[in-house]
XYZ file of C-alpha atoms in Angstrom:
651
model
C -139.155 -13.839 -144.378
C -137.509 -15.438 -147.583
C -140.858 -17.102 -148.575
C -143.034 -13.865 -147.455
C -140.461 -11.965 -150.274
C -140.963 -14.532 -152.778
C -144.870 -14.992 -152.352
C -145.370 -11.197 -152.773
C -142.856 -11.624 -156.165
C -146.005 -14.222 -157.354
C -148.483 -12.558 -156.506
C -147.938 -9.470 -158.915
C -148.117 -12.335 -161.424
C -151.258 -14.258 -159.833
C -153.042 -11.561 -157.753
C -156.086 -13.726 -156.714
C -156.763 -17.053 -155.318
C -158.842 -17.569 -158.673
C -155.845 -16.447 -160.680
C -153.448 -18.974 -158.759
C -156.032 -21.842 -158.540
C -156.663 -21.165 -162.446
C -152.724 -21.407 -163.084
C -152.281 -24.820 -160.814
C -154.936 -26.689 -163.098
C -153.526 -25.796 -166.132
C -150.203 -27.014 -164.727
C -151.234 -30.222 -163.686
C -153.249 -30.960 -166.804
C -149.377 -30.473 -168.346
C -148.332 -33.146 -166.647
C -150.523 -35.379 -168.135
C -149.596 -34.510 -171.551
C -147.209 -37.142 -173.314
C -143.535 -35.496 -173.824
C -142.800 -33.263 -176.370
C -140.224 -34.635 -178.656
C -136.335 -33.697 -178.740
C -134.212 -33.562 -181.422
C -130.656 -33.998 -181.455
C -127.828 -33.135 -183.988
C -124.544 -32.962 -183.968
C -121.296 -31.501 -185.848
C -123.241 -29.624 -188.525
C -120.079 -27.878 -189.993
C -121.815 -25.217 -191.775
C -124.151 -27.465 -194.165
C -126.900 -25.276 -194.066
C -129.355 -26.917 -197.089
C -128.935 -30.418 -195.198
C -129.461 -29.058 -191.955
C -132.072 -27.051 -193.004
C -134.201 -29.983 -194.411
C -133.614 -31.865 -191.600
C -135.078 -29.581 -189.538
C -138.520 -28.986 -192.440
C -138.943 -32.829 -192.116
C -137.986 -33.654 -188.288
C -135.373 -36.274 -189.522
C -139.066 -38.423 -190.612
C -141.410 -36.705 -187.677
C -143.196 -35.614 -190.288
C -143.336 -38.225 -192.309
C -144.302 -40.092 -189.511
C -147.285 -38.150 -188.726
C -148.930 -38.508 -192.345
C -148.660 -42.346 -192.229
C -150.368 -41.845 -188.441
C -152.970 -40.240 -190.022
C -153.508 -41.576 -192.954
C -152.256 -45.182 -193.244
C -153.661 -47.119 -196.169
C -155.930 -44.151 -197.235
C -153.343 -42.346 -199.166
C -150.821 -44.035 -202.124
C -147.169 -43.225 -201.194
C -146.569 -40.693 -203.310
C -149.506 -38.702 -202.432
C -148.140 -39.179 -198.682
C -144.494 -38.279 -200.255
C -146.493 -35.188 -202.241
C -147.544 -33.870 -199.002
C -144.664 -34.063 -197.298
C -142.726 -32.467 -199.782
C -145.288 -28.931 -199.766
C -145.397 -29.257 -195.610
C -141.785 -29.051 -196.295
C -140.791 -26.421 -198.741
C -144.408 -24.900 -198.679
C -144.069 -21.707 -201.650
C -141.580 -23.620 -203.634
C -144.266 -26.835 -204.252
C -147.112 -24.189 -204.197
C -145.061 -22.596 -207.759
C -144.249 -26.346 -208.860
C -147.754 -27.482 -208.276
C -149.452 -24.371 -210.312
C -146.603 -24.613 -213.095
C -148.405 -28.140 -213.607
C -151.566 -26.700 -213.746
C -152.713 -28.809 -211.024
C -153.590 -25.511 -208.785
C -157.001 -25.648 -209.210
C -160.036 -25.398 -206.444
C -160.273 -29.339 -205.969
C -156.668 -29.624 -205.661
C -156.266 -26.754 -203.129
C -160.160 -28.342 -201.017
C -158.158 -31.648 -200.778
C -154.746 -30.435 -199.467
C -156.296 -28.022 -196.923
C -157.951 -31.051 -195.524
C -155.076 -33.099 -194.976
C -152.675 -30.140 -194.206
C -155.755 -29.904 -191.026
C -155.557 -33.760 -190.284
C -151.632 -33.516 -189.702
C -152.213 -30.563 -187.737
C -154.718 -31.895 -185.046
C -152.324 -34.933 -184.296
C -148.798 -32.984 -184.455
C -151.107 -30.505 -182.126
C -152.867 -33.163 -179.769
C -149.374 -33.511 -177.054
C -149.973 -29.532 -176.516
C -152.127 -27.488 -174.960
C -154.765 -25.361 -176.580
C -152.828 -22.133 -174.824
C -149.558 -23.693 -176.107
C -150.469 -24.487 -179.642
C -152.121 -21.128 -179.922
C -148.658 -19.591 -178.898
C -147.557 -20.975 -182.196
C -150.249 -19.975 -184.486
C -149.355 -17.519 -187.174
C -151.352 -14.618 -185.447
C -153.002 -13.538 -188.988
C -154.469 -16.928 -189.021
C -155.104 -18.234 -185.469
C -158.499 -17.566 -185.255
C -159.279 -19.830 -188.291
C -156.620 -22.485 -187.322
C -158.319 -22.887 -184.057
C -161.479 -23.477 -185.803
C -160.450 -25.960 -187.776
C -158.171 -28.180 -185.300
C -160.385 -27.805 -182.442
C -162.954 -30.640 -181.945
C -166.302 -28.938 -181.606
C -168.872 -31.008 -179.521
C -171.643 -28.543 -180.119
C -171.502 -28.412 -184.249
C -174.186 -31.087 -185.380
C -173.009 -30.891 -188.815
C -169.142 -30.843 -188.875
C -168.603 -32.006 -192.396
C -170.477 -28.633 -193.608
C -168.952 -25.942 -191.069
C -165.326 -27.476 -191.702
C -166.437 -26.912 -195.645
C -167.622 -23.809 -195.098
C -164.417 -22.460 -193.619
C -162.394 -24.155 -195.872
C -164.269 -23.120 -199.214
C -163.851 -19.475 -197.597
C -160.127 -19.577 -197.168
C -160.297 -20.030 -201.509
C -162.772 -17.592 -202.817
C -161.081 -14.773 -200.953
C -157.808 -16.062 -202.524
C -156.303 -16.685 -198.875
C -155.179 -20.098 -199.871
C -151.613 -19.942 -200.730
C -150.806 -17.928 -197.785
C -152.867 -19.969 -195.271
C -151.060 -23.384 -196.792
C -147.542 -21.616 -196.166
C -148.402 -20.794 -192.442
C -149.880 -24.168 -192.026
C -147.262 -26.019 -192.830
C -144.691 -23.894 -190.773
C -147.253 -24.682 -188.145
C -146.836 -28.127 -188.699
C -142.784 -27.930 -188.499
C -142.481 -26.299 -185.528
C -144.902 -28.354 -183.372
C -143.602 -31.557 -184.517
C -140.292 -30.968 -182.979
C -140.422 -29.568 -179.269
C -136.870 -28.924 -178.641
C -133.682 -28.626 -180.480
C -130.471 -29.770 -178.950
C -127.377 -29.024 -180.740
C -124.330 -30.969 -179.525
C -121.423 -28.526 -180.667
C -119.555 -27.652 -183.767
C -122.336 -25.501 -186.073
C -119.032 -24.228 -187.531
C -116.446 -24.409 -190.261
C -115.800 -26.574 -192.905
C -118.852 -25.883 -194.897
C -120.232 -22.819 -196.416
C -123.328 -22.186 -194.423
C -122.265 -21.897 -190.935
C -123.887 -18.043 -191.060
C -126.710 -19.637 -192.399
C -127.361 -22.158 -189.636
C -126.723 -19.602 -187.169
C -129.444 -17.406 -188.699
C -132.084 -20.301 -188.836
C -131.318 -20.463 -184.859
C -131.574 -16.916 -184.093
C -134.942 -17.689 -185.410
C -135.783 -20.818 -183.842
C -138.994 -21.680 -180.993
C -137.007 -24.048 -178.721
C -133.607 -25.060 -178.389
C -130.213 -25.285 -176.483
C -126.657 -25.613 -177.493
C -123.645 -27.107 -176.310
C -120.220 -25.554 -177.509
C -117.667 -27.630 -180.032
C -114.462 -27.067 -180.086
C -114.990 -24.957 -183.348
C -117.857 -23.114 -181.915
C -115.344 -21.656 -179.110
C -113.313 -21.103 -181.494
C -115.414 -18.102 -182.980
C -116.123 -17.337 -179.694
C -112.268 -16.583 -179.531
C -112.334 -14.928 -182.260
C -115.490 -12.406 -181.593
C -113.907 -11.532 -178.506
C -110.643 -10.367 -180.240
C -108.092 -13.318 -179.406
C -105.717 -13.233 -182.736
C -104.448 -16.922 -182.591
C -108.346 -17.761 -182.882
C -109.302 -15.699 -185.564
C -105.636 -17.225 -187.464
C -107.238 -20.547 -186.879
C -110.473 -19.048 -188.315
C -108.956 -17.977 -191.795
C -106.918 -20.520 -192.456
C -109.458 -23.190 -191.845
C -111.890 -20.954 -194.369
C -109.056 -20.950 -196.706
C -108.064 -25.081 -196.406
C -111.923 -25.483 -196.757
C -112.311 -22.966 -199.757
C -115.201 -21.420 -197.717
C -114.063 -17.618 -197.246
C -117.901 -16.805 -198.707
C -118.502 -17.398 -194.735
C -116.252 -14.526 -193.687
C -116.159 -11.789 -196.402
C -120.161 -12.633 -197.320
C -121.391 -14.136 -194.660
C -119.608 -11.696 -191.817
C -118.256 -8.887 -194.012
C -114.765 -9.388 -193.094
C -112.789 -8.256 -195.380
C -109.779 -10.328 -196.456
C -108.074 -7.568 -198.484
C -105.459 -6.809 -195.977
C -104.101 -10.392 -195.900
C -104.375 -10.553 -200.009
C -102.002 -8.146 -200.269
C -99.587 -8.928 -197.957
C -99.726 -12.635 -199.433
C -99.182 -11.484 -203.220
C -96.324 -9.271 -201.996
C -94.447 -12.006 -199.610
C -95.050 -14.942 -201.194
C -94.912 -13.763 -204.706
C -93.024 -15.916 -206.138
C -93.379 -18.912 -204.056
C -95.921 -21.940 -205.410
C -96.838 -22.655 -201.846
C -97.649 -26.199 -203.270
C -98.143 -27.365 -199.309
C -100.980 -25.067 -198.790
C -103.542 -26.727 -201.161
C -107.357 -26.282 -201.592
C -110.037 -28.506 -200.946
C -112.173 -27.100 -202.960
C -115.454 -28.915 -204.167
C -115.461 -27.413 -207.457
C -112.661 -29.142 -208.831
C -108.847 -28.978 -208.312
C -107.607 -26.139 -211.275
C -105.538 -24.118 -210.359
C -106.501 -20.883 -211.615
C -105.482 -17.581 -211.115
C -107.875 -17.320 -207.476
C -106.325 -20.949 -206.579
C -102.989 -19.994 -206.515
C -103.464 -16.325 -204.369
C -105.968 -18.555 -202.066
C -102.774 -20.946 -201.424
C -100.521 -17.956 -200.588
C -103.015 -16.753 -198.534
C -103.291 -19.876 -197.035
C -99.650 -19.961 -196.237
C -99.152 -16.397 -195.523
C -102.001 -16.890 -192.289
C -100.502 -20.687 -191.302
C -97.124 -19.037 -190.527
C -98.849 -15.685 -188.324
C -101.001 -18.453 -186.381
C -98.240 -20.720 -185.870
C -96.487 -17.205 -184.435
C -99.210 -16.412 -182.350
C -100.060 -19.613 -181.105
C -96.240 -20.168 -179.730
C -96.755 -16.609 -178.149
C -100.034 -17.649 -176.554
C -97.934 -21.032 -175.391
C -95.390 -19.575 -173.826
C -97.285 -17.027 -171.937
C -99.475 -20.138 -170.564
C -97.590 -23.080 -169.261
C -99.963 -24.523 -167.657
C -101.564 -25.339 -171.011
C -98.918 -28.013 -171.401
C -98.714 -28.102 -174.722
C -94.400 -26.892 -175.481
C -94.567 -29.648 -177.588
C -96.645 -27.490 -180.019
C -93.865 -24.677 -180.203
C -92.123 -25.869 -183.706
C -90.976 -23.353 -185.398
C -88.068 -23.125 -182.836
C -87.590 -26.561 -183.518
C -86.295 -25.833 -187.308
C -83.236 -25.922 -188.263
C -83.079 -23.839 -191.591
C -79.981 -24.903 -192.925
C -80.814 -28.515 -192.653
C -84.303 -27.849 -194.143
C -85.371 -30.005 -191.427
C -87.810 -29.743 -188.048
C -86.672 -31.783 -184.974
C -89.897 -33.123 -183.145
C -90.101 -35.238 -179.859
C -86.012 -35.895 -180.497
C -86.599 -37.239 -184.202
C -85.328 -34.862 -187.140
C -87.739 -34.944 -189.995
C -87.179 -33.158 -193.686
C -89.556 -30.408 -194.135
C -91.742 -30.402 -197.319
C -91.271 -26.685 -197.108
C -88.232 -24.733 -196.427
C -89.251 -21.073 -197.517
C -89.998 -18.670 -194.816
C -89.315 -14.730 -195.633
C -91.179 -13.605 -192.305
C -89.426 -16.000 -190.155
C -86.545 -14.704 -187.885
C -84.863 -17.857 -186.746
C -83.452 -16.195 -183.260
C -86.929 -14.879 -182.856
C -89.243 -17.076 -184.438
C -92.578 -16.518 -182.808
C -92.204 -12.460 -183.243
C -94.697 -11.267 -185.730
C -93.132 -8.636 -188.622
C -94.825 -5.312 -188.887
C -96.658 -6.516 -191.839
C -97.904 -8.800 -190.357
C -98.953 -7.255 -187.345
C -101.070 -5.127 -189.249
C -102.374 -7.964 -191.067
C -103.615 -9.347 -187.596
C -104.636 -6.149 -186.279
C -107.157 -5.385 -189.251
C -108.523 -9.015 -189.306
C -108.978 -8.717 -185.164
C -110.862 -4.784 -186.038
C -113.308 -7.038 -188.669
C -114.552 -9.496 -186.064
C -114.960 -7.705 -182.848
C -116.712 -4.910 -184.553
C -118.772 -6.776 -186.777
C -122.158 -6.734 -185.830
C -123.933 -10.165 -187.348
C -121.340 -11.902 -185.653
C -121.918 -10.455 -182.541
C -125.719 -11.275 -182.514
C -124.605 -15.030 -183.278
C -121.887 -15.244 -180.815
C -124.948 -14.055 -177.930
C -126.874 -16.228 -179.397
C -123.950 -18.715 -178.698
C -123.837 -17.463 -175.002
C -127.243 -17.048 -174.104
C -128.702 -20.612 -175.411
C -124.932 -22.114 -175.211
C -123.007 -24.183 -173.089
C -120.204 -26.977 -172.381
C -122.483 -29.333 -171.182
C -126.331 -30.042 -169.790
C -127.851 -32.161 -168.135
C -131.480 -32.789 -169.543
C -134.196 -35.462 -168.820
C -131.319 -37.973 -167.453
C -129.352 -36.759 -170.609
C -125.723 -35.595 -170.256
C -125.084 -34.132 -173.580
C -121.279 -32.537 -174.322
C -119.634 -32.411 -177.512
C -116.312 -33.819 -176.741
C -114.870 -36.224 -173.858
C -114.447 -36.232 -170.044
C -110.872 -36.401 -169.710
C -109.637 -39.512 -167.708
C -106.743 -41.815 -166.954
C -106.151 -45.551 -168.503
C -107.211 -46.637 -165.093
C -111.265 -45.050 -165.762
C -110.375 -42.836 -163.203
C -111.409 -38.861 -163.794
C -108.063 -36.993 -165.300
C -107.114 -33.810 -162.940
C -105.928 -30.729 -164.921
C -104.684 -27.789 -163.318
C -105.429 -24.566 -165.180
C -106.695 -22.585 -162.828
C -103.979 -23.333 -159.448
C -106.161 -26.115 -157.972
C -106.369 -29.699 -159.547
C -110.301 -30.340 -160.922
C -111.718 -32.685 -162.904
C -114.809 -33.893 -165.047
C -117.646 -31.612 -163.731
C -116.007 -29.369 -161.475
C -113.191 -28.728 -164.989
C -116.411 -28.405 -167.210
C -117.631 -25.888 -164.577
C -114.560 -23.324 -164.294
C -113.436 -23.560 -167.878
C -117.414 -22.222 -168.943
C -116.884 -19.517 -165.711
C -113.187 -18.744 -166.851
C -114.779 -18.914 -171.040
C -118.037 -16.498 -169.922
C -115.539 -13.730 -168.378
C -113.886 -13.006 -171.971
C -117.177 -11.450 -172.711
C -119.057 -10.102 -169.237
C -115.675 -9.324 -166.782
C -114.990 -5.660 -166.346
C -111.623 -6.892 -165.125
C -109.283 -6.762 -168.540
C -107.083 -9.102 -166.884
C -110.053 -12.080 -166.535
C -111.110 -10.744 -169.889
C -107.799 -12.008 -171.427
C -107.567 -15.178 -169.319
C -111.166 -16.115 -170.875
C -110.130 -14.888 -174.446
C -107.085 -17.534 -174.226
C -109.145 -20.150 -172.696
C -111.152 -19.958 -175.773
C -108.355 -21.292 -177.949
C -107.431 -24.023 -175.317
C -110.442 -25.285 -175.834
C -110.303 -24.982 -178.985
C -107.363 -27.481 -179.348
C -105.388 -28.032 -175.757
C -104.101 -32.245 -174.946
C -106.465 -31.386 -171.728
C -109.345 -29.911 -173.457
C -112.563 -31.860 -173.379
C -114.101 -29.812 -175.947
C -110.851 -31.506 -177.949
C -109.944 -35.038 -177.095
C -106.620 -35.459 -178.418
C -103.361 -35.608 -177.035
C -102.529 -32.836 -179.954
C -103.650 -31.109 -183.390
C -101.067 -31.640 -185.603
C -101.550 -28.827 -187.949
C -97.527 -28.161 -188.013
C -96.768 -31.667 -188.931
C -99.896 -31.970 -191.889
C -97.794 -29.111 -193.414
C -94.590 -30.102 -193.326
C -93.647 -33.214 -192.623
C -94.401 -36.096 -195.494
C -93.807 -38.813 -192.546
C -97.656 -39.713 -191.619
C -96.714 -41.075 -188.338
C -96.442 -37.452 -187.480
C -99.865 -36.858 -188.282
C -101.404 -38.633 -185.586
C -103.329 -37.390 -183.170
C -104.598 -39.656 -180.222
C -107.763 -39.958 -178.560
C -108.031 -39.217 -175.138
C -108.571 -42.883 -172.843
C -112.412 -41.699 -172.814
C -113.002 -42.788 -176.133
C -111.883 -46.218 -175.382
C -113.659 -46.288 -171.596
C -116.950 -45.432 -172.231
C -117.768 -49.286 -173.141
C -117.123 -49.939 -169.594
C -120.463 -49.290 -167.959
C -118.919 -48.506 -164.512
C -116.673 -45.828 -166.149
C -119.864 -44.559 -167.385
C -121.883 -45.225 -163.708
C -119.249 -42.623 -162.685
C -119.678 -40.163 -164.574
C -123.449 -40.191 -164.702
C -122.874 -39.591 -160.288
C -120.345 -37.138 -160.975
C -123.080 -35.263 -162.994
C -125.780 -35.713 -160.697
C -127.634 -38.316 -163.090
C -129.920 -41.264 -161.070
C -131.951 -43.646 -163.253
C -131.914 -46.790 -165.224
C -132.409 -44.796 -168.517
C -129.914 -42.416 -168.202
C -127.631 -41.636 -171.636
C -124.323 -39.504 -172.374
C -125.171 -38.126 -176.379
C -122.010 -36.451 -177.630
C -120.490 -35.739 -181.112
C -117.363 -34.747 -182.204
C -116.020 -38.133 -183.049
C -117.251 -39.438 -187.044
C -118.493 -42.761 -186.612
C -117.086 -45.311 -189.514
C -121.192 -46.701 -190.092
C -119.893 -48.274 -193.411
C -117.078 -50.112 -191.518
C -119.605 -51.838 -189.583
C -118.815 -49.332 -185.983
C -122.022 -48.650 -183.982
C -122.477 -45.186 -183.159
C -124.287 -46.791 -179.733
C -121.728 -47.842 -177.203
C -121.859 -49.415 -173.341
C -125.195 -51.071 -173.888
C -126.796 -48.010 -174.927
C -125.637 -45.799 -172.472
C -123.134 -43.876 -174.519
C -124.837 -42.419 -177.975
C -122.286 -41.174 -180.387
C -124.118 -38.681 -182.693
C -121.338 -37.324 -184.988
C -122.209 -39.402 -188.045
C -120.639 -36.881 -191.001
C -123.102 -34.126 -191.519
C -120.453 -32.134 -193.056
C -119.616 -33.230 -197.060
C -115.643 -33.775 -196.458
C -116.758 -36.451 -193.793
C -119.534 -38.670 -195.956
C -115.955 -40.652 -197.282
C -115.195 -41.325 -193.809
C -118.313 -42.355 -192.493
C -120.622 -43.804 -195.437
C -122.979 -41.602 -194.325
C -124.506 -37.822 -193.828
C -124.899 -37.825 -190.389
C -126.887 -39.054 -187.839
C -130.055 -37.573 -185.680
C -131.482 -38.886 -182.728
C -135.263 -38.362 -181.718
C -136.317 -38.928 -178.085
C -140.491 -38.336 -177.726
C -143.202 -39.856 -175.677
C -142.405 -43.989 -176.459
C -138.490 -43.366 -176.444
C -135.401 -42.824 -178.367
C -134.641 -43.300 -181.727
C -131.247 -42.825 -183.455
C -131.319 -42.858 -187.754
C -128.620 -42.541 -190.494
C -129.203 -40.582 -193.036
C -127.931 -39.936 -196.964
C -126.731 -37.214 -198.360
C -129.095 -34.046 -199.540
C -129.996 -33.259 -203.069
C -131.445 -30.401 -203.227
C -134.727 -28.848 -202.356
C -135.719 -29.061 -206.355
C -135.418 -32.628 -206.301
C -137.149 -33.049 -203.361
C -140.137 -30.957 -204.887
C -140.382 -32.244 -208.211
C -140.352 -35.764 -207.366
C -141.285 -35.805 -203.766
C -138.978 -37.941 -202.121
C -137.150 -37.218 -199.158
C -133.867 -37.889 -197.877
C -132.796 -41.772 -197.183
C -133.289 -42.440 -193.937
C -132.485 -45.642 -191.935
C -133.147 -46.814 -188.607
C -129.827 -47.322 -186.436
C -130.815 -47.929 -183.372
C -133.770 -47.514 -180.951
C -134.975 -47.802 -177.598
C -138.878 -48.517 -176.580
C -140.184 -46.941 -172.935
C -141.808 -49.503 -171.125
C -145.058 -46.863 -170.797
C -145.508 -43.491 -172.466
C -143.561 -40.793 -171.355
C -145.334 -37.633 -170.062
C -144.542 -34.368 -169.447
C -145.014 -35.153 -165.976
C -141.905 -37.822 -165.992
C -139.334 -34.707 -167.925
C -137.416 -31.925 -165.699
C -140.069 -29.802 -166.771
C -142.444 -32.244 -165.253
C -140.238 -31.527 -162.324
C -140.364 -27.586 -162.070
C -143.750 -27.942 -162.722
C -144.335 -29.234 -159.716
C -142.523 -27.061 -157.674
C -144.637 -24.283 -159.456
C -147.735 -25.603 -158.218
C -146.249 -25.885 -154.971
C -145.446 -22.509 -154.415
C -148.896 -21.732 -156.206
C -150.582 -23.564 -153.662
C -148.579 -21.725 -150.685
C -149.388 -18.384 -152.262
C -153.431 -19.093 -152.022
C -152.523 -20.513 -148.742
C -151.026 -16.735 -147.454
C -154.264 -15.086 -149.325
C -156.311 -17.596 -147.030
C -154.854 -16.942 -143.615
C -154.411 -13.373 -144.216
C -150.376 -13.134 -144.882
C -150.985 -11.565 -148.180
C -153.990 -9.851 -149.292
C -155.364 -10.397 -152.759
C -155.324 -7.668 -155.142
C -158.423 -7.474 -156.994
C -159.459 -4.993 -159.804
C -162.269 -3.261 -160.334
């Protein structure tokens, strides 16, 4: 009766046998189609104009294509010319006419090869597929042009003909402009991003609206992606977290431009309590310099004024959740302010900073009035702002903790285990769970923050938020603790360290690995875990490919405060049709540079790995659900056959 059900479902959408047998050939002419390519990136941290490049050239794809099509035909800088207007399309359009090298030739020529790279980025699709992508203004003429046409005995002169069109009607710019977005889009299939889009940089809105806008992609949460997620859905410790990280990163543009959260509420409560304090702990990193000028010093008593409220809230938030395990992260009871000192795991330290005005020492985690309100204005600006909302879905709907994808396991963080390799139980939510099953409740328990209609799971998910965002036992985290407190404070750098969960020592052991691939359902000889989160040294000599290439670490410092640390700006992997490759690559320009002189980003091969045959579609998890499409295609004609369902023709 269950099938019957379903089968009528299919048939509104396939109403005839000719309908459904139509449907199964297209399908299994899919299958036969080499795999679309995925690209992966990881720990963006709000560097849009890198990002952004990165996904205008494919990390190379493009590049790539233009030496497949042209070889030795074309110098390199007339390869690097036309990469650079497939690129940044109206900006080398202006450059290019500034030079006065616009003319009809000029514009003849780069139509043609602009149609070359489009039939071979096009050629993995179908015709129904790459039509789906077409600028709908010009499909018609697109399709003309990258269509092979048996039946034309004189190609040369009918390509010329459309072509020498498309300039007298003065149709040229804007046909160039939708080509080469054309071109972007179908040389990357699908977009995986492996966590952290935010923070740290200036761009994070930015990123998020290039996203909202883009064909095909899926996301999996970093610990500072929950972390807005916290703070969207109203939890105060997150949206502390939020501000003062903006503040330490000298990126508030994000929230007052980016978000239109207005930071006027803490401004003045900073210039009236810390007045005449020189908050010297609570330093900028800006990158325009280090002067301190009149907004440096407010930003550093702002910064100070919103450390002290989160390290309030976040003892609150502690204490009201033991099962977080993390007392050790209560301090402020832990100071003794006649000493000047803070007593941590038994040890007395001297604190750097020994002026508190809003701290009540026999109630040190209750918030003053002033700076309740503070709080309660900054918690009004989030929930109720309305571009952060649509990111935040966007978040939701395309987001999650993990996925499994073409014998892929991508997460952002660790799978918590024990120095043994065995899987680390937590118990958050009264039973003991572990690796998949934790992954599993903590997205349920995460999700209910914003769907419940029960306030009470609301708040449960709301809190989980900011566990994940820095709890010993979250996997989004992988530390046994973020010592925020102690960076402050304490000059003793001991304090400062924060350990790595076990994972990040185990997954060089290919049967830790072996495990966890079962645990997630994963069969195969070419199976990979591709995670971020954790900067790779490249310069130091470490290999961002671990356990025999099983393990792919993909954090390689996309964000500018981590190219010191890693030698690097990041790293992207590719995985088409004949395999995976991982590259480094150097820090951006700018888009100017790129245009004027046509060069792209270094790049450098890292690592990669060859399939023994050509991957097709047919081989993917689409491949899979392909399958089972045609399957229940074929048992729908079979029910129009025998009379179970009765086609619905029209007239």
């Amino acid at each position: 009766m269950e099938k019957i059900r379903f089968l009528e479902c299919l048939s509104k959408q396939y109403p005839t046998i000719d309908s459904a047998a139509t449907e199964i050939i297209n399908l299994q002419s899919i299958l036969n189609l080499p795999k679309g390519t995925e690209h992966f990136l990881s720990d963006i941290h709000g560097e849009y104009k890198a990002f952004a490049h990165v996904l205008r050239n494919g990390s190379g794809a493009v590049m790539k294509k233009i030496d497949d099509v042209f070889g030795d035909t074309l110098f390199e800088d007339q390869k690097e010319d036309l990469a650079s207007l497939i690129y940044y399309p109206s900006e080398k359009l202006q450059y290019v006419k500034n030079q006065g090298r616009a003319d009809s030739s000029w514009y003849r020529t780069t139509l043609y090869r602009l149609v070359s790279v489009c039939q071979i980025v096009s050629s993995k699709y179908t015709r129904s597929k790459v039509r789906k992508a077409m600028p709908e203004n010009f499909r018609y003429v697109i399709e003309e042009l990258i269509t092979e046409k048996k039946e034309v005995l004189n190609k040369k002169a009918y390509y010329d003909e459309i072509i020498n069109t498309i300039i007298e009607i003065g149709c040229a710019d804007e046909f160039i402009v939708e080509m080469s977005n054309l071109i972007q889009r179908l040389v990357i299939d699908h977009l995986h991003i492996i966590g952290d889009i935010y923070d740290r940089g200036y761009g994070s809105h930015f990123v998020m609206d290039s996203l909202m806008n883009y064909h095909s992609l899926d996301i999996q949460w970093g610990n500072h992606d929950v972390l807005w997620m916290g703070a969207f859905a109203g939890q105060p410790a997150c949206i502390a977290n939020i501000v003062r990280t903006s503040l330490l990163y000298d990126n508030l543009s994000v929230l007052e431009n980016g978000y239109g959260i207005s930071m006027m509420p803490l401004v003045l409560f900073a210039m009236e309590t810390y007045a005449d304090d020189p908050c010297a702990q609570f330093t900028i990193r800006s990158r325009h310099g280090s002067e301190m000028d009149t907004q440096t010093v407010l930003a550093m008593k702002m910064h100070k004024a919103i450390t002290i409220i989160q390290f309030k809230l976040e003892g609150q938030l502690i204490a009201k959740h033991p099962e977080y395990n993390m007392d050790n992260r209560r301090l402020l009871d832990k100071i003794d302010a006649d000493k000047g000192t803070v007593t941590i795991d038994g040890k007395e330290y001297p604190m750097l900073d020994r002026y508190f005005p809003t701290i009540d020492f026999n109630n040190p985690y209750e918030l003053t009035s002033e700076e309740q309100s503070v709080i309660a204005k900054l918690c009004n600006s989030f929930v109720n702002c309305s571009k952060l909302k649509s990111h935040i879905n966007l978040l939701l709907q395309k987001g999650s903790l993990y996925k499994v994808c073409n014998n892929n396991l991508l997460f952002h963080g660790c799978i918590p285990m024990n120095e043994d390799g065995s899987f680390r139980n937590i118990n958050l939510f009264g039973e003991d769970l572990c690796g998949k099953e934790l992954y599993d409740e903590l997205e349920r328990c995460a999700r209910k923050a914003f769907f419940s209609v029960n306030e009470e799971e609301n708040r449960v998910g709301r809190d989980i938020l900011w566990f994940l965002w820095n709890g010993a036992d979250s996997p989004l985290y992988g530390r046994d603790k973020m010592t925020t407190f102690e960076r402050y404070f304490i000059a003793d750098e001991s304090t400062h360290k924060e350990i790595k969960d076990v994972y990040y020592r185990l997954f060089n052991d290919e049967e830790v690995v072996d495990r966890i691939f079962k645990m997630f359902g994963i069969k195969g000889d070419n199976a990979h875990i591709i995670n971020g989160h954790v900067p790779i040294h490249h310069t130091e000599g470490e290999s961002p490919v671990k356990c025999n290439g099983k393990v792919i670490i993909i954090d390689g410092g996309f964000s500018q405060p981590y190219h010191k640390v890693t030698g690097i700006a990041g790293y992207t992997l590719i995985y088409n049709s004949y395999g995976l490759m991982l590259t480094a690559h150097e820090p951006f320009k700018s888009v100017d540079y790129t245009i004027r002189s046509g060069r792209d980003m270094q790049t450098n091969q890292v690592a990669t790995e060859v399939s023994q045959k050509r991957i097709l579609v047919g081989d993917t998890d689409n491949g899979k659900k392909i399958r089972e499409n045609i399957k229940d295609l074929k048992d729908l004609i079979k029910a129009y056959r025998n009379g179970t369902l009765r086609q619905n023709q029209k007239n």
